[in-house]
Short mmCIF file of C-alpha atoms in Angstrom, two decimals:
data_model
loop_
_atom_site.label_atom_id
_atom_site.label_comp_id
_atom_site.label_asym_id
_atom_site.label_seq_id
_atom_site.Cartn_x
_atom_site.Cartn_y
_atom_site.Cartn_z
CA ARG A 40 16.72 30.11 11.97
CA ARG A 41 16.64 26.38 12.64
CA GLY A 42 19.87 24.95 14.04
CA ARG A 43 20.94 28.20 15.68
CA LEU A 44 20.02 29.50 19.09
CA GLY A 45 18.64 33.01 19.21
CA ARG A 46 19.03 35.26 22.21
CA GLU A 47 16.00 33.68 23.94
CA GLY A 48 17.49 30.21 23.57
CA ARG A 49 20.93 31.35 24.76
CA ALA A 50 19.43 33.16 27.74
CA SER A 51 17.42 30.06 28.70
CA LEU A 52 20.44 27.76 28.42
CA CYS A 53 22.69 29.99 30.51
CA SER A 54 19.95 30.38 33.11
CA PHE A 55 19.23 26.65 33.27
CA LEU A 56 22.91 25.92 33.86
CA LEU A 57 23.11 28.70 36.43
CA GLY A 58 20.18 27.19 38.33
CA ALA A 59 21.63 23.67 38.05
CA SER A 60 24.87 24.90 39.62
CA VAL A 61 23.17 24.25 42.99
CA ALA A 62 24.48 20.70 42.51
CA VAL A 63 28.03 21.86 43.27
CA LEU A 64 27.11 23.33 46.67
CA PRO A 65 28.22 20.20 48.58
CA LEU A 66 31.66 20.52 47.00
CA LEU A 67 31.88 24.17 48.03
CA LEU A 68 30.67 23.37 51.54
CA GLY A 69 32.75 20.22 51.86
CA SER A 70 29.65 18.24 52.78
CA SER A 71 27.78 15.14 51.60
CA PRO A 72 25.67 15.18 48.41
CA ALA A 73 22.74 14.39 50.75
CA LEU A 74 22.70 18.10 51.62
CA LEU A 75 19.08 18.38 50.54
CA ALA A 76 17.78 15.21 52.12
CA ALA A 77 18.68 16.25 55.65
CA PRO A 78 19.96 19.84 55.53
CA GLY A 79 21.14 21.53 58.65
CA LEU A 80 21.12 25.30 59.14
CA ARG A 81 24.28 25.58 57.05
CA GLY A 82 22.70 23.73 54.14
CA ARG A 83 19.48 25.75 54.25
CA LEU A 84 21.43 28.99 54.35
CA ALA A 85 23.55 27.90 51.40
CA LEU A 86 20.44 27.08 49.35
CA ALA A 87 18.79 30.40 50.23
CA LEU A 88 21.91 32.36 49.32
CA HIS A 89 22.27 30.44 46.06
CA VAL A 90 18.68 31.22 45.03
CA ALA A 91 18.99 34.88 45.99
CA GLY A 92 22.35 35.27 44.26
CA VAL A 93 21.23 33.62 41.05
CA ASN A 94 18.04 35.68 40.89
CA ALA A 95 20.03 38.88 41.43
CA ALA A 96 22.38 37.86 38.61
CA LEU A 97 19.44 37.27 36.26
CA LEU A 98 17.94 40.66 37.09
CA LEU A 99 21.26 42.33 36.27
CA LEU A 100 21.92 40.31 33.11
CA TYR A 101 18.58 40.42 31.33
CA PRO A 102 15.90 43.02 30.54
CA ARG A 103 12.37 42.15 31.61
CA PRO A 104 11.26 40.17 28.48
CA LEU A 105 14.34 37.93 28.68
CA TYR A 106 14.16 37.80 32.48
CA LYS A 107 10.75 36.09 32.23
CA ILE A 108 12.40 33.38 30.16
CA ALA A 109 15.52 33.24 32.28
CA VAL A 110 13.74 32.88 35.61
CA ARG A 111 11.69 29.93 34.34
CA ALA A 112 14.73 28.21 32.87
CA CYS A 113 16.67 28.89 36.06
CA PHE A 114 13.87 27.41 38.18
CA LEU A 115 13.95 24.24 36.07
CA GLY A 116 17.74 24.15 36.31
CA PHE A 117 17.52 24.54 40.08
CA ALA A 118 15.02 21.66 40.27
CA PHE A 119 17.35 19.56 38.10
CA GLY A 120 20.33 20.35 40.34
CA CYS A 121 18.33 19.53 43.49
CA GLY A 122 17.29 16.28 41.84
CA LEU A 123 20.94 15.44 41.25
CA LEU A 124 21.71 16.09 44.92
CA LEU A 125 18.90 13.80 46.05
CA SER A 126 19.93 11.15 43.52
CA ALA A 127 23.52 11.17 44.70
CA GLY A 128 22.55 10.55 48.31
CA ARG A 129 21.41 7.29 49.87
CA SER A 130 18.26 8.65 51.44
CA ALA A 131 14.70 7.41 50.94
CA TRP A 132 14.21 10.38 48.59
CA ARG A 133 16.76 9.12 46.06
CA HIS A 134 14.17 7.98 43.52
CA PHE A 135 12.29 11.24 43.91
CA GLY A 136 15.54 12.91 42.89
CA TRP A 137 15.47 10.89 39.66
CA TYR A 138 11.93 12.11 39.14
CA MET A 139 12.89 15.76 39.71
CA CYS A 140 15.67 15.48 37.13
CA SER A 141 13.32 13.84 34.63
CA LEU A 142 10.51 16.36 35.09
CA SER A 143 12.65 19.49 34.97
CA LEU A 144 14.73 18.29 32.01
CA PHE A 145 11.58 17.39 30.06
CA HIS A 146 10.08 20.85 30.45
CA TYR A 147 13.29 22.73 29.79
CA SER A 148 14.17 20.67 26.71
CA GLU A 149 10.70 21.40 25.28
CA TYR A 150 11.66 25.08 25.23
CA LEU A 151 15.22 24.55 24.04
CA VAL A 152 14.30 22.28 21.12
CA THR A 153 11.55 24.70 20.08
CA ALA A 154 14.11 27.52 20.16
CA ILE A 155 16.31 25.52 17.81
CA ASN A 156 13.60 24.09 15.55
CA ASN A 157 10.86 26.65 15.30
CA PRO A 158 11.83 29.97 16.91
CA ARG A 159 8.84 31.72 15.32
CA SER A 160 6.49 29.75 17.56
CA LEU A 161 8.66 30.23 20.67
CA SER A 162 6.94 31.70 23.73
CA LEU A 163 6.82 31.28 27.49
CA ASP A 164 4.21 28.58 26.89
CA SER A 165 6.91 26.50 25.16
CA PHE A 166 8.11 25.42 28.61
CA LEU A 167 4.72 23.67 28.99
CA LEU A 168 4.72 24.69 32.66
CA ASN A 169 1.11 25.88 32.38
CA HIS A 170 0.01 23.09 30.06
CA SER A 171 -3.42 22.72 31.66
CA PHE A 172 -5.19 22.57 35.00
CA GLU A 173 -5.55 18.79 34.59
CA TYR A 174 -1.81 18.39 33.97
CA ASN A 175 -0.91 20.40 37.08
CA LEU A 176 -3.47 18.46 39.14
CA ALA A 177 -1.97 15.18 37.94
CA ALA A 178 1.51 16.29 38.99
CA LEU A 179 0.26 17.39 42.42
CA SER A 180 -1.57 14.09 42.85
CA SER A 181 1.60 12.12 42.17
CA TRP A 182 3.53 14.13 44.77
CA VAL A 183 0.80 13.61 47.36
CA GLU A 184 0.64 9.87 46.67
CA PHE A 185 4.42 9.51 46.87
CA THR A 186 4.60 11.40 50.18
CA LEU A 187 1.71 9.53 51.83
CA GLU A 188 2.93 6.12 50.72
CA LYS A 189 6.46 7.00 51.83
CA LEU A 190 5.08 7.77 55.29
CA PHE A 191 2.84 4.72 55.67
CA PHE A 192 4.46 2.17 53.32
CA PRO A 193 8.14 3.23 53.12
CA GLU A 194 9.25 -0.15 51.75
CA LEU A 195 7.09 0.50 48.64
CA LYS A 196 9.36 3.40 47.71
CA GLN A 197 12.55 1.37 47.91
CA ILE A 198 11.95 -1.01 44.98
CA THR A 199 15.02 0.06 43.03
CA TRP A 200 14.53 -2.32 40.10
CA LEU A 201 11.02 -0.95 39.51
CA SER A 202 12.20 2.65 39.73
CA THR A 203 14.96 1.78 37.27
CA VAL A 204 12.36 0.43 34.82
CA GLY A 205 10.46 3.69 35.22
CA LEU A 206 13.62 5.71 34.61
CA LEU A 207 14.29 3.76 31.41
CA MET A 208 10.71 4.44 30.27
CA VAL A 209 11.21 8.13 31.00
CA ILE A 210 14.48 8.26 29.05
CA PHE A 211 13.00 6.36 26.10
CA GLY A 212 9.86 8.49 26.03
CA ASP A 213 11.66 11.83 26.25
CA CYS A 214 14.28 10.84 23.66
CA LEU A 215 11.54 9.69 21.26
CA ARG A 216 9.61 12.93 21.71
CA LYS A 217 12.66 15.12 21.15
CA ALA A 218 13.68 13.03 18.13
CA ALA A 219 10.19 13.65 16.71
CA MET A 220 10.47 17.39 17.33
CA LEU A 221 13.91 17.57 15.71
CA THR A 222 12.82 15.45 12.75
CA ALA A 223 9.71 17.56 12.14
CA GLY A 224 11.66 20.79 12.41
CA SER A 225 9.55 23.88 11.82
CA ASN A 226 6.54 21.63 11.10
CA PHE A 227 6.31 20.85 14.81
CA ASN A 228 4.19 23.11 16.98
CA HIS A 229 2.86 22.69 20.51
CA ILE A 230 -0.50 23.99 19.31
CA VAL A 231 -2.49 22.12 16.66
CA GLN A 232 -2.49 24.37 13.59
CA ASN A 233 -5.75 25.11 11.79
CA GLU A 234 -4.18 26.82 8.80
CA LYS A 235 -1.50 25.35 6.54
CA SER A 236 1.56 27.56 6.16
CA ASP A 237 3.62 27.77 2.96
CA THR A 238 6.43 25.76 4.57
CA HIS A 239 4.24 23.08 6.14
CA THR A 240 5.12 19.63 4.77
CA LEU A 241 4.10 16.11 5.69
CA VAL A 242 6.99 14.46 7.53
CA THR A 243 7.17 10.67 7.06
CA SER A 244 10.87 9.96 7.57
CA GLY A 245 12.90 9.02 10.67
CA VAL A 246 10.77 8.25 13.70
CA TYR A 247 7.70 9.26 11.69
CA GLY A 248 8.32 6.12 9.66
CA TRP A 249 7.79 4.10 12.87
CA PHE A 250 4.74 5.93 14.23
CA ARG A 251 2.41 8.61 12.88
CA HIS A 252 2.56 10.47 16.18
CA PRO A 253 5.97 9.76 17.76
CA SER A 254 5.91 12.89 19.93
CA TYR A 255 2.67 11.71 21.55
CA VAL A 256 3.97 8.15 21.90
CA GLY A 257 7.05 9.52 23.66
CA TRP A 258 5.03 11.74 25.98
CA PHE A 259 2.61 8.89 26.76
CA TYR A 260 5.34 6.51 27.93
CA TRP A 261 7.29 9.32 29.60
CA SER A 262 4.28 10.27 31.73
CA ILE A 263 3.56 6.70 32.81
CA GLY A 264 7.28 6.12 33.39
CA THR A 265 7.45 8.97 35.89
CA GLN A 266 4.91 7.16 38.07
CA VAL A 267 6.59 3.77 37.70
CA LEU A 268 9.79 5.54 38.75
CA LEU A 269 8.05 6.87 41.87
CA CYS A 270 6.43 3.46 42.56
CA ASN A 271 3.02 5.18 42.62
CA PRO A 272 0.54 2.36 41.87
CA ILE A 273 -2.56 4.57 41.94
CA CYS A 274 -1.07 7.23 39.66
CA VAL A 275 0.36 4.63 37.27
CA VAL A 276 -3.21 3.54 36.51
CA GLY A 277 -4.58 7.09 36.60
CA TYR A 278 -1.87 8.50 34.33
CA ALA A 279 -2.25 5.64 31.85
CA LEU A 280 -6.01 6.14 31.54
CA ALA A 281 -5.91 9.94 31.49
CA SER A 282 -3.02 10.08 29.01
CA TRP A 283 -4.65 7.52 26.71
CA ARG A 284 -7.90 9.47 26.65
CA PHE A 285 -6.13 12.80 26.08
CA PHE A 286 -4.01 11.53 23.20
CA ARG A 287 -6.92 9.69 21.58
CA GLU A 288 -8.86 12.95 21.40
CA ARG A 289 -5.78 14.97 20.41
CA ILE A 290 -4.84 12.57 17.61
CA GLU A 291 -8.37 12.58 16.18
CA GLU A 292 -8.42 16.39 16.23
CA GLU A 293 -4.98 16.62 14.63
CA GLU A 294 -5.66 14.04 11.95
CA ILE A 295 -8.77 15.87 10.75
CA THR A 296 -6.51 18.88 10.18
CA LEU A 297 -3.79 16.81 8.49
CA ILE A 298 -6.29 15.21 6.11
CA HIS A 299 -7.55 18.69 5.28
CA PHE A 300 -3.96 19.85 4.65
CA PHE A 301 -2.60 16.87 2.70
CA GLY A 302 -5.61 14.88 1.54
CA GLU A 303 -4.86 11.51 -0.04
CA GLU A 304 -1.15 11.82 0.78
CA TYR A 305 -1.93 11.68 4.49
CA LEU A 306 -4.57 8.96 4.11
CA GLU A 307 -2.01 6.77 2.35
CA TYR A 308 0.52 7.45 5.12
CA LYS A 309 -2.17 6.68 7.72
CA ARG A 310 -2.87 3.30 6.10
CA LYS A 311 0.80 2.31 6.18
CA VAL A 312 2.03 3.61 9.54
CA PRO A 313 0.39 2.95 12.95
CA SER A 314 -0.37 5.73 15.40
CA GLY A 315 2.05 4.15 17.89
CA LEU A 316 -0.35 4.27 20.83
CA PRO A 317 -2.24 1.16 22.00
CA PHE A 318 -5.82 0.84 20.70
CA ILE A 319 -5.72 4.27 19.04
CA LYS A 320 -6.22 4.17 15.29
CA GLY A 321 -6.94 7.84 14.77
CA VAL A 322 -9.83 9.53 13.03
CA LYS A 323 -12.11 7.34 10.94
CA LEU A 324 -12.55 9.53 7.93
CA GLU A 325 -12.18 9.01 4.20
CA LEU A 326 -12.22 11.52 1.38
#
């Protein structure tokens, strides 16, 4: 039921926090938070033991169906904790630590909010870790660009004010998307629905009074923000173009369905409220 975490949600939350506990390793070892940026043998051993110990705990705590959830949530928590360690240090990888925190928290919160809002649609796919081949390729491309530019143009990765702008874009985008998910409640689904359920209603309040597609607006600016954060000029342009094209097609597909579901009610809403994305007006269709 909405507003309450079921066992899948509780297992994911505990596992995420367990994975994120890697951030306290420097305190336990009495070392610098830069443990990850330049780890010695002691640091590497501590990380390996942490991963092995946490995985063993998950295997003992959860049966196989819940373990599949737990291990993914724990992986995201571990990435978040490692991001915190990199962020706390003063190394050249500090801004990449911000990125790791942003990326892992985005994917985990997609699952957690779905577990709260619409548990009937909850699945392993709710983490969005296997969103698409194109999405994974885009992520890999951004890591490659960051690494190469860090090697050949290290000063490009030290523009703190620009990375801060990117971080603010990421925070704004993710908060807007999660606000949209929470406002829509059980009406929100990661997969465009082709059949109208008995409980499906047209949501026009809250952030849906600002934009027709606030979850897409949030994701759009979040994705571009991650590349501004990394100071990746090539991927900033690439992400902007690819995201714009993806959401233009997705919005047109979704609006055809919404017009079919709600008819004139949606058309009236469409006339009053913008899509929220630049130069995207949605499907051009009248009853």
